[in-house]
Amino acid sequence: MLEVETEFRRGIFFIRLKGVLNKKTVGILNEKVTDLIEKNGFKNIVYNVENLNYIDIKGISTLFYSYELLRNNHGNLMVCGINNEEVRKKFKNSRLLKYANEINDELTALQLINV
């Protein structure tokens, strides 16, 4: 199961993920987030994966798609809270962190992006 919480604050779209992001649950993320990104033209997104227990390649691909959307808007994608070792392995084995900035927490994002 995947829970998605979103918040737009000070020019940053925060997306907090809890549970499992895999081929069975990416639809939940797409339904709640992708349309918002496309329609609103967000420039700064932070995925908080602190409470994510598992992610597979389909989940990584979905996060990468957010980067693709942001790139068209000249935006920034950040990921924070990669504490789970299994999740960290998946991120390291993917190319996502070559394009997204890994930060410590949401407060760091607010400090980096002074909007």
CSV table of C-alpha atoms in Angstrom, one decimal:
chain,number,residue,atom,x,y,z
A,1,MET,CA,0.0,0.0,0.0
A,2,LEU,CA,1.1,3.5,-0.7
A,3,GLU,CA,0.1,6.7,1.0
A,4,VAL,CA,0.8,10.1,-0.7
A,5,GLU,CA,0.6,13.4,1.1
A,6,THR,CA,1.2,16.6,-0.8
A,7,GLU,CA,1.8,20.2,0.3
A,8,PHE,CA,2.7,23.3,-1.7
A,9,ARG,CA,4.7,25.7,0.4
A,10,ARG,CA,7.0,28.7,-0.5
A,11,GLY,CA,7.3,27.7,-4.2
A,12,ILE,CA,8.0,24.0,-3.5
A,13,PHE,CA,5.7,21.1,-4.1
A,14,PHE,CA,6.4,18.6,-1.3
A,15,ILE,CA,5.4,14.9,-1.9
A,16,ARG,CA,5.6,12.6,1.1
A,17,LEU,CA,5.6,8.9,0.3
A,18,LYS,CA,4.7,6.2,2.9
A,19,GLY,CA,4.7,2.5,2.3
A,20,VAL,CA,5.6,0.7,-0.9
A,21,LEU,CA,6.1,2.3,-4.3
A,22,ASN,CA,6.1,-0.5,-6.9
A,23,LYS,CA,4.4,-1.5,-10.1
A,24,LYS,CA,1.2,-2.2,-8.2
A,25,THR,CA,1.1,1.3,-6.5
A,26,VAL,CA,2.6,3.7,-9.0
A,27,GLY,CA,-0.9,4.4,-10.3
A,28,ILE,CA,-1.7,6.0,-6.9
A,29,LEU,CA,1.2,8.4,-7.2
A,30,ASN,CA,0.4,9.2,-10.8
A,31,GLU,CA,-3.2,9.9,-10.0
A,32,LYS,CA,-2.4,12.2,-7.1
A,33,VAL,CA,0.7,13.9,-8.4
A,34,THR,CA,1.6,13.7,-12.1
A,35,ASP,CA,-1.5,15.6,-13.2
A,36,LEU,CA,-0.8,18.3,-10.7
A,37,ILE,CA,2.7,18.7,-11.9
A,38,GLU,CA,1.6,18.9,-15.5
A,39,LYS,CA,-1.3,21.3,-15.0
A,40,ASN,CA,0.4,23.7,-12.5
A,41,GLY,CA,3.9,23.8,-14.0
A,42,PHE,CA,5.7,23.3,-10.7
A,43,LYS,CA,9.4,24.2,-10.8
A,44,ASN,CA,10.5,22.7,-7.5
A,45,ILE,CA,9.6,19.3,-6.2
A,46,VAL,CA,10.8,17.5,-3.1
A,47,TYR,CA,10.1,13.8,-2.7
A,48,ASN,CA,10.3,12.8,0.9
A,49,VAL,CA,10.9,9.1,1.1
A,50,GLU,CA,11.6,8.9,4.8
A,51,ASN,CA,8.7,6.6,5.3
A,52,LEU,CA,9.0,4.5,2.1
A,53,ASN,CA,9.7,0.9,2.9
A,54,TYR,CA,10.3,-0.4,-0.6
A,55,ILE,CA,10.6,0.9,-4.2
A,56,ASP,CA,11.1,-1.0,-7.4
A,57,ILE,CA,12.3,0.0,-10.9
A,58,LYS,CA,8.8,1.1,-11.9
A,59,GLY,CA,8.6,3.4,-8.8
A,60,ILE,CA,12.0,4.8,-9.7
A,61,SER,CA,10.8,5.4,-13.3
A,62,THR,CA,7.8,7.2,-12.0
A,63,LEU,CA,10.0,9.6,-9.9
A,64,PHE,CA,12.2,10.0,-13.0
A,65,TYR,CA,9.2,11.1,-15.0
A,66,SER,CA,8.7,13.9,-12.5
A,67,TYR,CA,12.2,15.0,-13.4
A,68,GLU,CA,11.3,15.0,-17.1
A,69,LEU,CA,8.3,17.2,-16.5
A,70,LEU,CA,10.4,19.6,-14.3
A,71,ARG,CA,13.2,19.8,-16.9
A,72,ASN,CA,10.7,21.3,-19.3
A,73,ASN,CA,9.9,23.9,-16.7
A,74,HIS,CA,13.6,24.5,-15.8
A,75,GLY,CA,13.0,23.2,-12.4
A,76,ASN,CA,14.6,21.2,-9.6
A,77,LEU,CA,13.9,17.8,-8.3
A,78,MET,CA,15.1,16.9,-4.8
A,79,VAL,CA,14.8,13.7,-2.7
A,80,CYS,CA,15.1,13.6,1.0
A,81,GLY,CA,14.9,11.0,3.7
A,82,ILE,CA,16.6,8.1,2.0
A,83,ASN,CA,17.1,6.2,5.3
A,84,ASN,CA,15.9,2.7,4.4
A,85,GLU,CA,18.9,0.6,3.1
A,86,GLU,CA,16.8,-1.2,0.6
A,87,VAL,CA,15.4,2.0,-0.8
A,88,ARG,CA,18.9,3.6,-0.8
A,89,LYS,CA,20.2,0.6,-2.9
A,90,LYS,CA,17.5,1.1,-5.5
A,91,PHE,CA,18.3,4.8,-5.8
A,92,LYS,CA,22.0,4.1,-6.0
A,93,ASN,CA,21.5,1.5,-8.7
A,94,SER,CA,19.3,3.9,-10.7
A,95,ARG,CA,20.4,7.0,-12.6
A,96,LEU,CA,17.8,9.2,-10.8
A,97,LEU,CA,20.3,10.7,-8.3
A,98,LYS,CA,22.4,11.9,-11.2
A,99,TYR,CA,19.6,14.3,-12.0
A,100,ALA,CA,17.9,14.8,-8.7
A,101,ASN,CA,19.6,16.4,-5.7
A,102,GLU,CA,19.7,14.3,-2.5
A,103,ILE,CA,19.1,16.6,0.5
A,104,ASN,CA,18.8,15.8,4.2
A,105,ASP,CA,15.3,17.1,4.9
A,106,GLU,CA,12.5,19.4,3.8
A,107,LEU,CA,13.9,22.3,5.7
A,108,THR,CA,17.1,22.1,3.6
A,109,ALA,CA,15.0,22.4,0.5
A,110,LEU,CA,13.3,25.6,1.9
A,111,GLN,CA,16.8,27.0,2.6
A,112,LEU,CA,18.2,26.1,-0.9
A,113,ILE,CA,15.2,27.5,-2.8
A,114,ASN,CA,14.5,31.0,-1.6
A,115,VAL,CA,11.3,31.8,-3.5
